[in-house]
CSV table of C-alpha atoms and ligand atoms in Angstrom, one decimal:
chain,number,residue,atom,x,y,z
A,30,MET,CA,126.7,70.8,49.5
A,31,THR,CA,128.0,70.7,53.0
A,32,GLY,CA,129.9,73.6,54.6
A,33,ALA,CA,132.8,75.4,53.1
A,34,ALA,CA,135.2,73.3,51.1
A,35,LYS,CA,138.7,73.1,52.4
A,36,GLN,CA,141.4,74.4,50.1
A,37,ILE,CA,144.8,72.7,49.7
A,38,ARG,CA,147.7,74.7,48.5
A,39,LEU,CA,150.0,72.9,46.1
A,40,ASN,CA,153.7,73.6,45.9
A,41,ALA,CA,156.1,72.0,43.5
A,42,PHE,CA,159.4,71.2,45.1
A,43,ASN,CA,162.6,71.6,43.1
A,44,MET,CA,166.2,72.8,43.3
A,45,ASN,CA,168.5,74.6,40.8
A,46,CYS,CA,170.4,71.4,40.3
A,47,VAL,CA,170.2,68.0,38.6
A,48,GLY,CA,169.4,65.7,41.6
A,49,HIS,CA,167.4,67.3,44.3
A,50,ILE,CA,165.9,64.4,46.3
A,51,ASN,CA,164.9,61.8,43.6
A,52,HIS,CA,168.4,60.7,42.9
A,53,GLY,CA,169.2,58.9,39.7
A,54,LEU,CA,166.0,60.0,38.0
A,55,TRP,CA,168.0,62.3,35.7
A,56,THR,CA,169.1,59.1,33.7
A,57,HIS,CA,165.5,58.3,32.7
A,58,PRO,CA,165.0,58.9,29.0
A,59,ARG,CA,162.2,61.4,29.5
A,60,ASP,CA,163.7,63.3,32.4
A,61,ARG,CA,164.9,66.8,31.7
A,62,SER,CA,166.7,67.6,35.0
A,63,ALA,CA,170.1,67.8,33.4
A,64,GLU,CA,168.8,70.9,31.5
A,65,TYR,CA,168.6,72.7,34.9
A,66,ASN,CA,171.2,75.2,33.6
A,67,THR,CA,168.9,76.5,30.8
A,68,LEU,CA,166.2,79.2,31.2
A,69,ARG,CA,163.9,77.1,28.9
A,70,TYR,CA,163.8,74.3,31.5
A,71,TRP,CA,162.6,76.7,34.2
A,72,THR,CA,160.2,78.7,32.1
A,73,ASP,CA,158.6,75.5,30.7
A,74,GLN,CA,158.2,74.2,34.2
A,75,ALA,CA,156.7,77.4,35.5
A,76,LYS,CA,154.1,77.5,32.7
A,77,LEU,CA,153.3,73.8,33.3
A,78,LEU,CA,152.7,74.5,37.0
A,79,GLU,CA,150.5,77.5,36.4
A,80,ARG,CA,148.5,75.6,33.8
A,81,GLY,CA,148.0,72.9,36.4
A,82,LEU,CA,146.8,75.5,39.0
A,83,PHE,CA,149.8,75.0,41.4
A,84,ASP,CA,150.1,77.9,43.9
A,85,GLY,CA,153.9,77.9,44.0
A,86,MET,CA,157.2,76.5,43.1
A,87,PHE,CA,159.5,76.0,46.1
A,88,ILE,CA,163.2,76.0,45.5
A,89,ALA,CA,165.6,74.3,47.9
A,90,ASP,CA,169.3,75.3,48.2
A,91,ILE,CA,172.5,74.5,49.9
A,92,LEU,CA,175.8,76.4,50.0
A,93,GLY,CA,178.2,73.5,50.4
A,94,VAL,CA,178.7,69.9,49.2
A,95,TYR,CA,178.0,66.5,50.7
A,96,ASP,CA,181.6,65.4,51.4
A,97,ILE,CA,181.2,63.1,54.5
A,98,TYR,CA,180.1,59.8,52.8
A,99,GLY,CA,183.2,57.9,51.7
A,100,GLY,CA,185.3,60.8,52.9
A,101,GLY,CA,184.9,62.9,49.8
A,102,ILE,CA,182.6,63.9,47.0
A,103,ASP,CA,182.9,60.8,44.7
A,104,VAL,CA,179.3,59.6,45.0
A,105,THR,CA,178.0,63.2,45.3
A,106,ALA,CA,179.6,64.2,42.0
A,107,ARG,CA,179.0,61.0,40.1
A,108,GLU,CA,175.3,60.8,41.0
A,109,ALA,CA,174.8,64.6,40.9
A,110,VAL,CA,173.5,64.7,44.5
A,111,GLN,CA,172.8,68.5,44.7
A,112,LEU,CA,176.1,69.1,43.0
A,113,PRO,CA,176.5,71.0,40.7
A,114,VAL,CA,174.0,73.5,42.2
A,115,ASN,CA,173.2,77.0,40.7
A,116,ASP,CA,171.9,80.1,42.4
A,117,PRO,CA,168.2,79.8,43.3
A,118,THR,CA,167.3,83.4,42.9
A,119,LEU,CA,168.4,84.1,39.3
A,120,ILE,CA,165.9,81.7,37.7
A,121,VAL,CA,162.9,83.4,39.3
A,122,PRO,CA,162.5,86.6,37.2
A,123,ALA,CA,162.5,84.4,34.0
A,124,MET,CA,159.7,82.2,35.5
A,125,ALA,CA,157.8,85.3,36.7
A,126,ALA,CA,157.9,86.7,33.2
A,127,VAL,CA,156.0,83.7,31.7
A,128,THR,CA,153.4,83.4,34.6
A,129,GLU,CA,150.9,85.6,36.4
A,130,HIS,CA,149.9,83.8,39.5
A,131,LEU,CA,152.6,81.2,40.4
A,132,GLY,CA,154.4,82.0,43.7
A,133,PHE,CA,158.1,81.4,44.2
A,134,GLY,CA,159.5,80.2,47.6
A,135,ILE,CA,163.3,80.5,47.5
A,136,THR,CA,165.5,78.9,50.1
A,137,LEU,CA,168.4,81.2,51.1
A,138,ASN,CA,170.8,80.7,54.0
A,139,VAL,CA,171.2,83.6,56.4
A,140,PHE,CA,175.0,83.2,56.4
A,141,ALA,CA,175.2,83.7,52.6
A,142,GLU,CA,175.5,87.5,52.6
A,143,ALA,CA,175.2,90.6,54.7
A,144,PRO,CA,171.6,91.6,55.5
A,145,TYR,CA,172.0,95.0,53.9
A,146,THR,CA,172.6,93.6,50.4
A,147,PHE,CA,170.3,90.6,51.0
A,148,ALA,CA,167.4,93.0,51.7
A,149,ARG,CA,167.9,94.6,48.3
A,150,ARG,CA,168.1,91.2,46.6
A,151,LEU,CA,164.7,90.1,48.0
A,152,SER,CA,163.1,93.5,47.5
A,153,THR,CA,164.2,93.4,43.8
A,154,LEU,CA,162.7,90.0,43.4
A,155,ASP,CA,159.5,91.2,45.1
A,156,HIS,CA,159.3,94.1,42.6
A,157,LEU,CA,160.0,92.0,39.5
A,158,THR,CA,157.5,89.2,40.5
A,159,GLY,CA,154.8,91.7,41.5
A,160,GLY,CA,154.8,90.4,45.1
A,161,ARG,CA,155.0,86.7,44.3
A,162,VAL,CA,158.2,85.9,46.2
A,163,GLY,CA,158.7,84.0,49.5
A,164,TRP,CA,161.8,83.2,51.4
A,165,ASN,CA,162.6,79.9,53.2
A,166,VAL,CA,164.9,81.0,56.0
A,167,VAL,CA,167.5,78.3,56.6
A,168,THR,CA,170.5,78.3,59.0
A,169,GLY,CA,172.4,75.5,57.2
A,170,TYR,CA,173.9,72.3,58.4
A,171,LEU,CA,177.0,71.8,56.1
A,172,GLU,CA,180.5,72.2,57.5
A,173,SER,CA,181.6,72.4,53.8
A,174,ALA,CA,179.5,75.6,53.3
A,175,HIS,CA,181.2,77.4,56.1
A,176,ARG,CA,184.7,76.1,55.1
A,177,GLY,CA,184.1,77.7,51.7
A,178,ARG,CA,183.5,81.0,53.5
A,179,GLY,CA,186.6,80.6,55.6
A,180,GLU,CA,184.7,80.2,58.8
A,181,ALA,CA,183.7,77.3,61.2
A,182,LEU,CA,180.1,76.2,61.3
A,183,PRO,CA,178.6,77.9,64.4
A,184,ALA,CA,176.9,75.6,67.0
A,185,HIS,CA,173.2,74.7,66.1
A,186,ASP,CA,171.4,77.1,68.5
A,187,ARG,CA,173.9,79.9,67.8
A,188,ARG,CA,172.9,79.7,64.2
A,189,TYR,CA,169.3,80.5,65.1
A,190,ASP,CA,170.4,83.3,67.4
A,191,TYR,CA,172.2,84.8,64.4
A,192,ALA,CA,169.1,84.2,62.2
A,193,ASP,CA,166.9,86.0,64.8
A,194,GLU,CA,169.1,89.1,64.7
A,195,TYR,CA,169.5,88.9,60.9
A,196,LEU,CA,165.7,89.0,60.6
A,197,GLU,CA,165.5,91.9,63.0
A,198,VAL,CA,167.8,93.9,60.7
A,199,LEU,CA,165.8,92.9,57.6
A,200,TYR,CA,162.5,94.0,59.2
A,201,LYS,CA,164.1,97.4,59.9
A,202,LEU,CA,165.2,97.7,56.3
A,203,TRP,CA,162.1,96.4,54.6
A,204,GLU,CA,159.5,97.9,56.9
A,205,GLY,CA,161.1,101.0,58.5
A,206,SER,CA,163.3,102.8,56.0
A,207,TRP,CA,160.8,104.0,53.5
A,208,ASP,CA,157.3,105.4,54.2
A,209,ASP,CA,154.5,104.2,51.9
A,210,ALA,CA,154.2,107.7,50.5
A,211,ALA,CA,157.9,108.3,50.1
A,212,VAL,CA,157.9,107.6,46.3
A,213,ARG,CA,156.0,110.3,44.4
A,214,ARG,CA,157.1,109.9,40.7
A,215,ASP,CA,156.0,113.5,40.3
A,216,ARG,CA,157.4,114.7,36.9
A,217,GLU,CA,155.9,118.3,37.0
A,218,GLY,CA,157.2,119.0,40.5
A,219,ARG,CA,160.5,117.2,39.7
A,220,VAL,CA,160.3,115.0,42.8
A,221,PHE,CA,160.9,111.3,42.5
A,222,SER,CA,161.1,110.5,46.2
A,223,ASP,CA,160.4,112.7,49.2
A,224,PRO,CA,163.6,112.7,51.3
A,225,ALA,CA,161.7,113.5,54.5
A,226,LEU,CA,160.0,110.2,54.2
A,227,ILE,CA,163.1,108.0,53.9
A,228,ARG,CA,165.0,107.2,57.1
A,229,PRO,CA,168.3,105.4,57.7
A,230,VAL,CA,168.3,102.2,59.7
A,231,SER,CA,170.7,101.9,62.7
A,232,HIS,CA,171.4,98.6,64.3
A,233,ARG,CA,173.9,97.5,66.9
A,234,GLY,CA,173.5,93.9,68.0
A,235,GLU,CA,175.5,90.9,69.1
A,236,PHE,CA,176.4,89.8,65.6
A,237,LEU,CA,175.5,92.7,63.3
A,238,SER,CA,176.2,96.4,62.9
A,239,VAL,CA,174.2,98.1,60.2
A,240,ASP,CA,173.9,101.8,59.3
A,241,GLY,CA,172.2,102.8,56.1
A,242,TYR,CA,169.1,103.4,54.0
A,243,HIS,CA,167.3,100.5,52.4
A,244,LEU,CA,168.3,100.7,48.7
A,245,CYS,CA,164.9,99.8,47.3
A,246,GLU,CA,161.6,101.6,47.3
A,247,PRO,CA,158.8,99.7,49.1
A,248,SER,CA,157.9,96.5,47.1
A,249,PRO,CA,154.4,95.0,47.0
A,250,GLN,CA,155.0,92.8,50.1
A,251,ARG,CA,157.9,94.7,51.7
A,252,THR,CA,158.7,91.6,53.8
A,253,PRO,CA,158.2,88.5,51.6
A,254,VAL,CA,156.2,85.5,52.7
A,255,LEU,CA,158.5,83.7,55.2
A,256,TYR,CA,158.9,79.9,55.3
A,257,GLN,CA,160.9,77.9,57.8
A,258,ALA,CA,161.7,74.2,58.2
A,259,GLY,CA,163.4,73.8,61.5
A,260,ALA,CA,162.4,70.7,63.6
A,261,SER,CA,164.5,71.3,66.7
A,262,GLY,CA,163.2,73.1,69.8
A,263,ARG,CA,165.2,76.2,68.9
A,264,GLY,CA,164.1,75.9,65.2
A,265,ARG,CA,160.5,75.7,66.3
A,266,ALA,CA,160.9,78.8,68.5
A,267,PHE,CA,162.4,80.6,65.5
A,268,ALA,CA,159.5,79.4,63.2
A,269,GLY,CA,156.9,80.5,65.8
A,270,ARG,CA,158.4,84.0,65.9
A,271,HIS,CA,158.9,84.6,62.2
A,272,ALA,CA,157.4,82.0,59.8
A,273,GLU,CA,154.0,82.1,58.0
A,274,CYS,CA,154.5,78.7,56.5
A,275,VAL,CA,156.4,75.8,58.2
A,276,PHE,CA,157.6,72.6,56.7
A,277,ILE,CA,157.3,69.6,58.8
A,278,SER,CA,158.1,66.0,58.0
A,279,ALA,CA,156.0,63.5,59.9
A,280,ARG,CA,155.7,59.7,59.8
A,281,ASP,CA,152.0,59.6,60.6
A,282,LYS,CA,149.0,61.7,61.6
A,283,ALA,CA,149.8,61.6,65.3
A,284,SER,CA,153.3,62.9,64.9
A,285,ALA,CA,152.1,65.6,62.4
A,286,ARG,CA,149.5,66.7,65.0
A,287,GLU,CA,152.2,66.9,67.7
A,288,ALA,CA,154.6,68.9,65.5
A,289,VAL,CA,151.9,71.4,64.6
A,290,ARG,CA,150.8,71.8,68.2
A,291,ALA,CA,154.4,72.4,69.3
A,292,ILE,CA,155.0,75.1,66.6
A,293,ARG,CA,151.7,76.8,67.4
A,294,ALA,CA,152.6,76.8,71.1
B,324,FMN,C1,160.9,70.0,53.7
B,324,FMN,C2,162.2,70.5,54.2
B,324,FMN,C3,163.0,71.3,53.3
B,324,FMN,C4,164.3,71.8,53.6
B,324,FMN,N1,165.0,72.5,52.7
B,324,FMN,C5,166.2,72.9,53.1
B,324,FMN,C6,167.0,73.6,52.1
B,324,FMN,O1,166.7,73.7,50.9
B,324,FMN,N2,168.2,74.0,52.5
B,324,FMN,C7,168.7,73.9,53.8
B,324,FMN,O2,169.8,74.3,54.1
B,324,FMN,N3,168.0,73.2,54.7
B,324,FMN,C8,166.8,72.7,54.4
B,324,FMN,N4,166.0,72.1,55.3
B,324,FMN,C9,166.6,71.9,56.6
B,324,FMN,C10,166.1,72.8,57.7
B,324,FMN,O3,166.4,74.2,57.3
B,324,FMN,C11,166.7,72.5,59.0
B,324,FMN,O4,168.0,72.7,59.0
B,324,FMN,C12,166.4,71.1,59.4
B,324,FMN,O5,165.0,70.9,59.3
B,324,FMN,C13,166.8,70.8,60.9
B,324,FMN,O6,166.1,71.7,61.7
B,324,FMN,P1,166.7,72.1,63.1
B,324,FMN,O7,168.1,72.7,62.8
B,324,FMN,O8,165.8,73.1,63.7
B,324,FMN,O9,166.9,70.8,63.9
B,324,FMN,C14,164.8,71.6,55.0
B,324,FMN,C15,164.0,70.8,55.9
B,324,FMN,C16,162.7,70.3,55.5
B,324,FMN,C17,161.9,69.5,56.5
């Protein structure tokens, strides 16, 4: 035996759709991707991963369609290229119910909803999974996603400026609104939560204005594990500030080393 063995963390990578990145595989006779819209597909997969000692399932997501190639969605729709795509959060409680250890990394775009309601969505998932949820923070790249919301896609670096402030608000809600001892569950004394230990959050920033109490009692992690996948300078700065896990895509060892050095710096 020599020294401590290094551990590798294994994540499965999927998306709540038919064709995530291995396009065309859904036509294989033994492929079940077309059953993505059933709970059984996800609970079977979660059980399989846990049995195989995977650490987590990572779920990608987008909020728009690929409509540039050929000037429309013809190929996208015919080949099921991330379309149709269902909500990535709603499959997680079902998978958590049939597993004990598997983690769930969910990709969610900061432009999808207001931080006030988003904070509740993630806290609820953290409660229901017993602290097994992570969030891949993405700022998006699809014009079509923003057209669907009736807005123009903000410039690249501005999207990260927004994401920084979005996270600032979330930290206030997740970490600052409820003290650890706020929830008593005291039947005899007839006190569920101690109001003196719950504070409203107040935020006035460049993009966001928030006044309110976080709606959830503290969840196991409060702030979930944060992932990020930005490769640009601004994306790396964002990752360095917030992320615990960072996706990189590198051609070889040297470029992987350089990417890691840059993020750490
Ligand atoms: C492995 C990996 C997975 C990603 N998954 C998603 C995703 O599911 N949804 C998404 O909108 N962007 C995803 N991205 C894109 C990133 O969020 C980011 O937009 C992209 O890496 C470009 O980074 P930059 O904007 O800092 O240049 C992913 C990137 C990588 C490398």
